Every structure is written in structure tokens, then in C-alpha cells.
Amino acid sequence: MVKNMFHTSLSNGMSYAWLDHLSNKIGGRLSGSANAQKAVEYTQAELVKLGLDKVWLQPVMVPKWVRGEKESGHYSSQGKNYPLNICALGGSVGTPIEGITGSVVEVQGLEELIALGEEKVTGKIIFFNRPMEQTLIHTFEAYGGCVDQRYSGAMEAGKLGAIGVVIRSMNLRLDDLPHTGSMTYGELPDHQRIPSAAISTNDAEKLSKHLKEDASLQLTFKQNCQHFDDVESYNVIGEITGSEFPNEFIIVGGHLDSWDLGDGSHDDGAGVVQSMEVLRLMKLNQQKTKRSIRVVLFMNEENGLRGGNKYAEVAKMKNEVHIMALESDSGGFTPRGFSIDCSDEEFEQIKGWETLFKPYLIHYFEKGGTGADIGPLKTDDMVMAGLRPDSQRYFDHHHASNDTFDAVNKRELELGAATMASLIYLYDKYGTKKRTTLPIKN
Ligand SMILES: [Zn+2]
């Protein structure tokens, strides 16, 4: 059956065609946007075409933030102007129409900023320039080691009286693309909410070098992004109802929303179409599943996690027993395996299936974190899993204008879908040691 899953995905898959539509016909799918709504309607219609037992929309209120006109920025040093490749961080306030201008204080992180104190920060633009750690093989660890600057930088700098924040993009390579992403002001009053933006890694290097030669250089940036009231959107859900244990749910998903600079092909169009493909492959390759298998296309992972929270809230309200959740939200690159969060006993059982994946060069079955959208659903009894594709190129594209369809390889995407379908198949059929020894039949 595992062989059939790979065979079908590679020879008769739909994931790439679906991604083509999401990316090229619809495009970036920021929460609350018209494109996000189009993506809801498109994926719902495609799931209906698969002939699933149920397809429905789950309403959820999402934040609406709009970038506005393209941002601009530059710095001036010794009579010369140096343009910046810059973009607003998601959720940031805008600047006044003329922009903001100030001298720059470079820091390597939040601790260094806080240690400087109000006196050295008031009236300044804070430049967070700690790079991602190049030597880490798991690049998500490098991201995790840096992203606090992007997420909390403006909040901490605002408390100390800074007028703005620029952040080195979360990118392992040097290039000219700014990478957006979420940020927070926490509970700060409006007057302490300062604009925050990302600049490209090349610009971060250049700015840092010039600051060493000219500590009084002046930086200017403009952005007219805006927050609106929350709007209604949807999680898109499809289900194959289980033939033996219809009240036990296994879910597979990714997030339908994306950032707006690219078309969100890797993050997370890939996870969306792979998850849809899992149900298609299940249907094409076997008549029935024991448990109910759901595909959940979550809305608003990027700037709120409202979809993930809503799905878990409704599942709890309905007393639905979820036994496993699998998420794909690490890009559409060559699958390496899974990171799995469950009991030791259950992990041993799943690890035992590793040999079935070896022919596809998939061998990474390790305990670890899984996915943001499925997180709120987690209980001690569940198996949580995340597809782990090769991550070396992911942060070249993540949240930037080059997260586009052409950056996704058809075969790599299809291999990922088959990898996910195989794990779901095995788990549905054999459960875990714990599950198969319990008298849980209805
Ligand atoms: Zn994502």
C-alpha cells in the first residue's frame, strides 16, 4: 500500500495542479483578503469533486491587516543615500506620510536592547541584526534562535521610547529580499506602538558596516500598512467517514492563508495541497478507512492562529476524539520523514514503520515539535506529527517575494504527499500498540 501511495502520487497526482491554481490563479492569501476567500472557495470545490463523505466550512473570525503601498527606506551617510530593500512586518502600524527618520542603534537581540535602557534608546530607530546561526543543520532551530527579534522587537523598543524598528530578515543567505512575518505589541498603549520593518540581509550587512564608520547616520522609512476590524473567514474541512471507528478522528492539514509578498507556494500552499492529496490517495487506493480521516485547511496561521484555535475549540465542544494529527508546514521540499510528539510506547510503534519508508530515502523519524495549527488540539493521548522536508533552502523563500510556484519542485511535492498518506494509512490500519489493545470498537 505504501508503494501504491507513492506510485499514484508520482504518476497521477493532483497536488502540483492544485498548487498551480492556488499560487498562479489566486496568489498570496493574507487572512481577511479577497484572495484568502477565493482560496477557501477553490479548495472547498476541489474537495467536493473528490467525492468525500463530507465537506464543510468552519467559520472563524480573523484579523485583517493590509500592507498598503510598497514600503520605502534609505539611510544617509556622509552626503550619500543608500536605498533599503524593506517591508513592513505583519501587524505593524504605519509611519506618518513623510516616514520616520532617526539615528540608528544596532543591537544583537532583546537582552542587549533592554540593557541599553531608555536613555540610549529614546528617539532612536533600533536595528536588530542578530543573524541566523549558519552551522545548524536543522534550519528551523536557527529560525527559532532569532525570531524573537522580529516578534517582540518593536514591543520592547517601544517601551523604551524608540521611534521605529528595523530587523535583519530571517534568511540564512545574503540577498536583497526582505522577509515579512508576524510581530506583536502585546498590551502596549497606542502611543508606544512603533512601526517595525524587515530589511534584506545584504542591506543589514551594509548598514552595520556603515554604522561602524558613521554612528550618526540617519535612516528613513515609510510604510502605510493598516489594521481593520476582524472579518469572518473559514477553515475548509473534508472527511472520509470511518467504517469501523467513525467517532475516532485522524486529521491531516496545512494552512490556507499565507503572507502577501509572494504567492505562499511553500508556506503553506504545499502543505494544503499535500493534505488534500492524502485524502485523494486514500480514496484511490482503498475503499474504506477504519477511522474518520479529515483534511483541515486552517485559516490564519501566520498572523493569529485563529483557525487552529477554532478547530480545537469546536472539536472539544463536540467531544470529538482525535487520535492523531499530521501537519505539513515546513515547505514543499524533498521529504525526509516526520517529527513526532507522543508517548514513548507509541513512538516505538511508529518508529517500527521506518523501514517501509527507506526505499523512498525517508528515514527521519524523531521525537520533536510538529505544527502550529494542530498544536491547540494536542492531548496526552494523541499522536502529533509534522512532515519534515529537507529544510536547507526553506528560509531562502520563507515569507519573501520569492516564495512562488517556480520554487516548488513537482516530484518533491508529490513525494511529500505520498509520505503523509503512507503514515496516515499505517496509523489508520494498525493504530498504535495502545490503541489496538484497547476495546474501543463502538
Ligand atoms: Zn506556515
PDB file of N, CA, C and O in Angstrom, residues 38-89:
ATOM      1  N   LYS A  38     -11.064  33.519  -1.959  1.00  0.00           N
ATOM      2  CA  LYS A  38     -11.033  32.714  -3.197  1.00  0.00           C
ATOM      3  C   LYS A  38     -10.428  31.338  -2.936  1.00  0.00           C
ATOM      4  O   LYS A  38     -10.868  30.334  -3.494  1.00  0.00           O
ATOM      5  N   ALA A  39      -9.403  31.300  -2.095  1.00  0.00           N
ATOM      6  CA  ALA A  39      -8.740  30.022  -1.784  1.00  0.00           C
ATOM      7  C   ALA A  39      -9.685  29.105  -1.011  1.00  0.00           C
ATOM      8  O   ALA A  39      -9.684  27.886  -1.216  1.00  0.00           O
ATOM      9  N   VAL A  40     -10.493  29.688  -0.136  1.00  0.00           N
ATOM     10  CA  VAL A  40     -11.498  28.904   0.594  1.00  0.00           C
ATOM     11  C   VAL A  40     -12.461  28.268  -0.406  1.00  0.00           C
ATOM     12  O   VAL A  40     -12.710  27.058  -0.386  1.00  0.00           O
ATOM     13  N   GLU A  41     -12.965  29.084  -1.315  1.00  0.00           N
ATOM     14  CA  GLU A  41     -13.962  28.597  -2.276  1.00  0.00           C
ATOM     15  C   GLU A  41     -13.364  27.553  -3.227  1.00  0.00           C
ATOM     16  O   GLU A  41     -13.998  26.537  -3.522  1.00  0.00           O
ATOM     17  N   TYR A  42     -12.140  27.807  -3.665  1.00  0.00           N
ATOM     18  CA  TYR A  42     -11.497  26.878  -4.598  1.00  0.00           C
ATOM     19  C   TYR A  42     -11.240  25.516  -3.953  1.00  0.00           C
ATOM     20  O   TYR A  42     -11.588  24.471  -4.512  1.00  0.00           O
ATOM     21  N   THR A  43     -10.646  25.525  -2.766  1.00  0.00           N
ATOM     22  CA  THR A  43     -10.297  24.240  -2.140  1.00  0.00           C
ATOM     23  C   THR A  43     -11.563  23.494  -1.724  1.00  0.00           C
ATOM     24  O   THR A  43     -11.623  22.263  -1.836  1.00  0.00           O
ATOM     25  N   GLN A  44     -12.569  24.213  -1.290  1.00  0.00           N
ATOM     26  CA  GLN A  44     -13.849  23.559  -0.953  1.00  0.00           C
ATOM     27  C   GLN A  44     -14.393  22.838  -2.196  1.00  0.00           C
ATOM     28  O   GLN A  44     -14.777  21.671  -2.135  1.00  0.00           O
ATOM     29  N   ALA A  45     -14.404  23.549  -3.331  1.00  0.00           N
ATOM     30  CA  ALA A  45     -14.935  22.954  -4.573  1.00  0.00           C
ATOM     31  C   ALA A  45     -14.111  21.732  -4.989  1.00  0.00           C
ATOM     32  O   ALA A  45     -14.667  20.717  -5.425  1.00  0.00           O
ATOM     33  N   GLU A  46     -12.798  21.813  -4.844  1.00  0.00           N
ATOM     34  CA  GLU A  46     -11.940  20.680  -5.239  1.00  0.00           C
ATOM     35  C   GLU A  46     -12.160  19.479  -4.314  1.00  0.00           C
ATOM     36  O   GLU A  46     -12.122  18.338  -4.750  1.00  0.00           O
ATOM     37  N   LEU A  47     -12.376  19.740  -3.029  1.00  0.00           N
ATOM     38  CA  LEU A  47     -12.642  18.634  -2.099  1.00  0.00           C
ATOM     39  C   LEU A  47     -13.987  17.982  -2.426  1.00  0.00           C
ATOM     40  O   LEU A  47     -14.125  16.760  -2.352  1.00  0.00           O
ATOM     41  N   VAL A  48     -14.956  18.798  -2.810  1.00  0.00           N
ATOM     42  CA  VAL A  48     -16.262  18.242  -3.204  1.00  0.00           C
ATOM     43  C   VAL A  48     -16.082  17.299  -4.397  1.00  0.00           C
ATOM     44  O   VAL A  48     -16.630  16.202  -4.427  1.00  0.00           O
ATOM     45  N   LYS A  49     -15.244  17.721  -5.358  1.00  0.00           N
ATOM     46  CA  LYS A  49     -15.009  16.883  -6.548  1.00  0.00           C
ATOM     47  C   LYS A  49     -14.415  15.530  -6.197  1.00  0.00           C
ATOM     48  O   LYS A  49     -14.545  14.579  -6.960  1.00  0.00           O
ATOM     49  N   LEU A  50     -13.712  15.441  -5.055  1.00  0.00           N
ATOM     50  CA  LEU A  50     -13.092  14.158  -4.677  1.00  0.00           C
ATOM     51  C   LEU A  50     -14.122  13.138  -4.204  1.00  0.00           C
ATOM     52  O   LEU A  50     -13.795  11.969  -4.024  1.00  0.00           O
ATOM     53  N   GLY A  51     -15.346  13.583  -3.992  1.00  0.00           N
ATOM     54  CA  GLY A  51     -16.368  12.641  -3.549  1.00  0.00           C
ATOM     55  C   GLY A  51     -16.178  12.184  -2.112  1.00  0.00           C
ATOM     56  O   GLY A  51     -16.423  11.024  -1.779  1.00  0.00           O
ATOM     57  N   LEU A  52     -15.724  13.092  -1.254  1.00  0.00           N
ATOM     58  CA  LEU A  52     -15.572  12.756   0.169  1.00  0.00           C
ATOM     59  C   LEU A  52     -16.960  12.606   0.796  1.00  0.00           C
ATOM     60  O   LEU A  52     -17.971  13.018   0.222  1.00  0.00           O
ATOM     61  N   ASP A  53     -16.994  12.032   1.996  1.00  0.00           N
ATOM     62  CA  ASP A  53     -18.299  11.850   2.651  1.00  0.00           C
ATOM     63  C   ASP A  53     -18.890  13.180   3.115  1.00  0.00           C
ATOM     64  O   ASP A  53     -20.103  13.352   3.120  1.00  0.00           O
ATOM     65  N   LYS A  54     -18.018  14.085   3.555  1.00  0.00           N
ATOM     66  CA  LYS A  54     -18.495  15.402   3.983  1.00  0.00           C
ATOM     67  C   LYS A  54     -17.453  16.450   3.617  1.00  0.00           C
ATOM     68  O   LYS A  54     -16.253  16.182   3.731  1.00  0.00           O
ATOM     69  N   VAL A  55     -17.934  17.616   3.210  1.00  0.00           N
ATOM     70  CA  VAL A  55     -17.056  18.778   3.026  1.00  0.00           C
ATOM     71  C   VAL A  55     -17.794  19.965   3.611  1.00  0.00           C
ATOM     72  O   VAL A  55     -18.972  20.162   3.322  1.00  0.00           O
ATOM     73  N   TRP A  56     -17.129  20.746   4.473  1.00  0.00           N
ATOM     74  CA  TRP A  56     -17.813  21.912   5.025  1.00  0.00           C
ATOM     75  C   TRP A  56     -16.836  23.022   5.379  1.00  0.00           C
ATOM     76  O   TRP A  56     -15.621  22.815   5.422  1.00  0.00           O
ATOM     77  N   LEU A  57     -17.417  24.201   5.605  1.00  0.00           N
ATOM     78  CA  LEU A  57     -16.633  25.365   6.025  1.00  0.00           C
ATOM     79  C   LEU A  57     -16.900  25.617   7.505  1.00  0.00           C
ATOM     80  O   LEU A  57     -18.051  25.587   7.933  1.00  0.00           O
ATOM     81  N   GLN A  58     -15.849  25.881   8.242  1.00  0.00           N
ATOM     82  CA  GLN A  58     -15.988  26.181   9.667  1.00  0.00           C
ATOM     83  C   GLN A  58     -15.679  27.664   9.863  1.00  0.00           C
ATOM     84  O   GLN A  58     -14.542  28.091   9.683  1.00  0.00           O
ATOM     85  N   PRO A  59     -16.690  28.471  10.212  1.00  0.00           N
ATOM     86  CA  PRO A  59     -16.461  29.906  10.321  1.00  0.00           C
ATOM     87  C   PRO A  59     -15.472  30.268  11.432  1.00  0.00           C
ATOM     88  O   PRO A  59     -15.467  29.624  12.472  1.00  0.00           O
ATOM     89  N   VAL A  60     -14.666  31.263  11.174  1.00  0.00           N
ATOM     90  CA  VAL A  60     -13.708  31.752  12.180  1.00  0.00           C
ATOM     91  C   VAL A  60     -13.418  33.235  11.895  1.00  0.00           C
ATOM     92  O   VAL A  60     -13.263  33.624  10.744  1.00  0.00           O
ATOM     93  N   MET A  61     -13.416  34.037  12.939  1.00  0.00           N
ATOM     94  CA  MET A  61     -13.096  35.459  12.778  1.00  0.00           C
ATOM     95  C   MET A  61     -11.571  35.616  12.732  1.00  0.00           C
ATOM     96  O   MET A  61     -10.854  35.036  13.554  1.00  0.00           O
ATOM     97  N   VAL A  62     -11.110  36.381  11.754  1.00  0.00           N
ATOM     98  CA  VAL A  62      -9.649  36.538  11.600  1.00  0.00           C
ATOM     99  C   VAL A  62      -9.260  38.018  11.568  1.00  0.00           C
ATOM    100  O   VAL A  62     -10.067  38.867  11.184  1.00  0.00           O
ATOM    101  N   PRO A  63      -8.027  38.320  11.955  1.00  0.00           N
ATOM    102  CA  PRO A  63      -7.570  39.703  11.870  1.00  0.00           C
ATOM    103  C   PRO A  63      -7.410  40.123  10.410  1.00  0.00           C
ATOM    104  O   PRO A  63      -7.151  39.279   9.542  1.00  0.00           O
ATOM    105  N   LYS A  64      -7.569  41.394  10.175  1.00  0.00           N
ATOM    106  CA  LYS A  64      -7.348  41.908   8.819  1.00  0.00           C
ATOM    107  C   LYS A  64      -6.319  43.032   8.896  1.00  0.00           C
ATOM    108  O   LYS A  64      -6.563  44.073   9.502  1.00  0.00           O
ATOM    109  N   TRP A  65      -5.194  42.782   8.274  1.00  0.00           N
ATOM    110  CA  TRP A  65      -4.105  43.766   8.224  1.00  0.00           C
ATOM    111  C   TRP A  65      -3.741  43.929   6.755  1.00  0.00           C
ATOM    112  O   TRP A  65      -3.659  42.936   6.018  1.00  0.00           O
ATOM    113  N   VAL A  66      -3.581  45.170   6.327  1.00  0.00           N
ATOM    114  CA  VAL A  66      -3.327  45.437   4.913  1.00  0.00           C
ATOM    115  C   VAL A  66      -2.017  46.209   4.777  1.00  0.00           C
ATOM    116  O   VAL A  66      -1.788  47.184   5.494  1.00  0.00           O
ATOM    117  N   ARG A  67      -1.172  45.732   3.887  1.00  0.00           N
ATOM    118  CA  ARG A  67       0.167  46.319   3.742  1.00  0.00           C
ATOM    119  C   ARG A  67       0.134  47.727   3.149  1.00  0.00           C
ATOM    120  O   ARG A  67       0.943  48.577   3.509  1.00  0.00           O
ATOM    121  N   GLY A  68      -0.790  47.956   2.208  1.00  0.00           N
ATOM    122  CA  GLY A  68      -0.825  49.269   1.550  1.00  0.00           C
ATOM    123  C   GLY A  68       0.257  49.391   0.488  1.00  0.00           C
ATOM    124  O   GLY A  68       0.733  48.395  -0.040  1.00  0.00           O
ATOM    125  N   GLU A  69       0.639  50.621   0.207  1.00  0.00           N
ATOM    126  CA  GLU A  69       1.641  50.855  -0.845  1.00  0.00           C
ATOM    127  C   GLU A  69       2.975  50.225  -0.479  1.00  0.00           C
ATOM    128  O   GLU A  69       3.281  50.048   0.697  1.00  0.00           O
ATOM    129  N   LYS A  70       3.767  49.966  -1.503  1.00  0.00           N
ATOM    130  CA  LYS A  70       5.085  49.382  -1.259  1.00  0.00           C
ATOM    131  C   LYS A  70       5.902  50.311  -0.349  1.00  0.00           C
ATOM    132  O   LYS A  70       5.958  51.524  -0.562  1.00  0.00           O
ATOM    133  N   GLU A  71       6.546  49.729   0.629  1.00  0.00           N
ATOM    134  CA  GLU A  71       7.329  50.484   1.597  1.00  0.00           C
ATOM    135  C   GLU A  71       8.602  51.026   0.932  1.00  0.00           C
ATOM    136  O   GLU A  71       9.089  50.474  -0.055  1.00  0.00           O
ATOM    137  N   SER A  72       9.155  52.080   1.506  1.00  0.00           N
ATOM    138  CA  SER A  72      10.443  52.550   1.009  1.00  0.00           C
ATOM    139  C   SER A  72      11.313  52.953   2.183  1.00  0.00           C
ATOM    140  O   SER A  72      10.806  53.266   3.268  1.00  0.00           O
ATOM    141  N   GLY A  73      12.607  52.923   1.965  1.00  0.00           N
ATOM    142  CA  GLY A  73      13.522  53.315   3.031  1.00  0.00           C
ATOM    143  C   GLY A  73      14.923  53.551   2.479  1.00  0.00           C
ATOM    144  O   GLY A  73      15.264  53.093   1.384  1.00  0.00           O
ATOM    145  N   HIS A  74      15.692  54.312   3.201  1.00  0.00           N
ATOM    146  CA  HIS A  74      17.097  54.530   2.841  1.00  0.00           C
ATOM    147  C   HIS A  74      17.833  55.045   4.067  1.00  0.00           C
ATOM    148  O   HIS A  74      17.207  55.416   5.059  1.00  0.00           O
ATOM    149  N   TYR A  75      19.145  55.040   4.016  1.00  0.00           N
ATOM    150  CA  TYR A  75      19.892  55.762   5.040  1.00  0.00           C
ATOM    151  C   TYR A  75      20.892  56.681   4.364  1.00  0.00           C
ATOM    152  O   TYR A  75      21.287  56.452   3.212  1.00  0.00           O
ATOM    153  N   SER A  76      21.252  57.735   5.069  1.00  0.00           N
ATOM    154  CA  SER A  76      22.162  58.729   4.508  1.00  0.00           C
ATOM    155  C   SER A  76      23.396  58.793   5.395  1.00  0.00           C
ATOM    156  O   SER A  76      23.288  58.900   6.618  1.00  0.00           O
ATOM    157  N   SER A  77      24.528  58.719   4.751  1.00  0.00           N
ATOM    158  CA  SER A  77      25.786  58.803   5.486  1.00  0.00           C
ATOM    159  C   SER A  77      26.782  59.589   4.654  1.00  0.00           C
ATOM    160  O   SER A  77      26.961  59.305   3.467  1.00  0.00           O
ATOM    161  N   GLN A  78      27.396  60.557   5.263  1.00  0.00           N
ATOM    162  CA  GLN A  78      28.427  61.394   4.623  1.00  0.00           C
ATOM    163  C   GLN A  78      28.000  61.865   3.228  1.00  0.00           C
ATOM    164  O   GLN A  78      28.707  61.686   2.241  1.00  0.00           O
ATOM    165  N   GLY A  79      26.776  62.399   3.199  1.00  0.00           N
ATOM    166  CA  GLY A  79      26.288  63.008   1.964  1.00  0.00           C
ATOM    167  C   GLY A  79      25.782  62.038   0.907  1.00  0.00           C
ATOM    168  O   GLY A  79      25.418  62.442  -0.197  1.00  0.00           O
ATOM    169  N   LYS A  80      25.786  60.755   1.219  1.00  0.00           N
ATOM    170  CA  LYS A  80      25.304  59.784   0.219  1.00  0.00           C
ATOM    171  C   LYS A  80      24.072  59.053   0.741  1.00  0.00           C
ATOM    172  O   LYS A  80      23.957  58.792   1.927  1.00  0.00           O
ATOM    173  N   ASN A  81      23.148  58.734  -0.191  1.00  0.00           N
ATOM    174  CA  ASN A  81      21.941  57.977   0.154  1.00  0.00           C
ATOM    175  C   ASN A  81      22.085  56.510  -0.252  1.00  0.00           C
ATOM    176  O   ASN A  81      22.500  56.218  -1.367  1.00  0.00           O
ATOM    177  N   TYR A  82      21.704  55.625   0.644  1.00  0.00           N
ATOM    178  CA  TYR A  82      21.754  54.181   0.357  1.00  0.00           C
ATOM    179  C   TYR A  82      20.344  53.613   0.489  1.00  0.00           C
ATOM    180  O   TYR A  82      19.793  53.586   1.589  1.00  0.00           O
ATOM    181  N   PRO A  83      19.726  53.180  -0.623  1.00  0.00           N
ATOM    182  CA  PRO A  83      18.359  52.664  -0.552  1.00  0.00           C
ATOM    183  C   PRO A  83      18.312  51.327   0.200  1.00  0.00           C
ATOM    184  O   PRO A  83      19.286  50.565   0.187  1.00  0.00           O
ATOM    185  N   LEU A  84      17.174  51.065   0.826  1.00  0.00           N
ATOM    186  CA  LEU A  84      16.987  49.810   1.557  1.00  0.00           C
ATOM    187  C   LEU A  84      15.888  48.971   0.909  1.00  0.00           C
ATOM    188  O   LEU A  84      14.850  49.506   0.501  1.00  0.00           O
ATOM    189  N   ASN A  85      16.108  47.680   0.848  1.00  0.00           N
ATOM    190  CA  ASN A  85      15.045  46.737   0.488  1.00  0.00           C
ATOM    191  C   ASN A  85      14.301  46.417   1.781  1.00  0.00           C
ATOM    192  O   ASN A  85      14.851  45.757   2.664  1.00  0.00           O
ATOM    193  N   ILE A  86      13.094  46.938   1.873  1.00  0.00           N
ATOM    194  CA  ILE A  86      12.407  46.953   3.166  1.00  0.00           C
ATOM    195  C   ILE A  86      10.938  46.558   3.013  1.00  0.00           C
ATOM    196  O   ILE A  86      10.328  46.811   1.966  1.00  0.00           O
ATOM    197  N   CYS A  87      10.390  45.913   4.026  1.00  0.00           N
ATOM    198  CA  CYS A  87       8.947  45.625   4.039  1.00  0.00           C
ATOM    199  C   CYS A  87       8.440  45.693   5.478  1.00  0.00           C
ATOM    200  O   CYS A  87       9.185  45.399   6.418  1.00  0.00           O
ATOM    201  N   ALA A  88       7.189  46.085   5.637  1.00  0.00           N
ATOM    202  CA  ALA A  88       6.580  46.131   6.969  1.00  0.00           C
ATOM    203  C   ALA A  88       6.421  44.711   7.502  1.00  0.00           C
ATOM    204  O   ALA A  88       6.164  43.780   6.749  1.00  0.00           O
ATOM    205  N   LEU A  89       6.569  44.561   8.809  1.00  0.00           N
ATOM    206  CA  LEU A  89       6.231  43.285   9.437  1.00  0.00           C
ATOM    207  C   LEU A  89       4.718  43.219   9.597  1.00  0.00           C
ATOM    208  O   LEU A  89       4.052  44.245   9.798  1.00  0.00           O
TER     209      LEU A  89
END
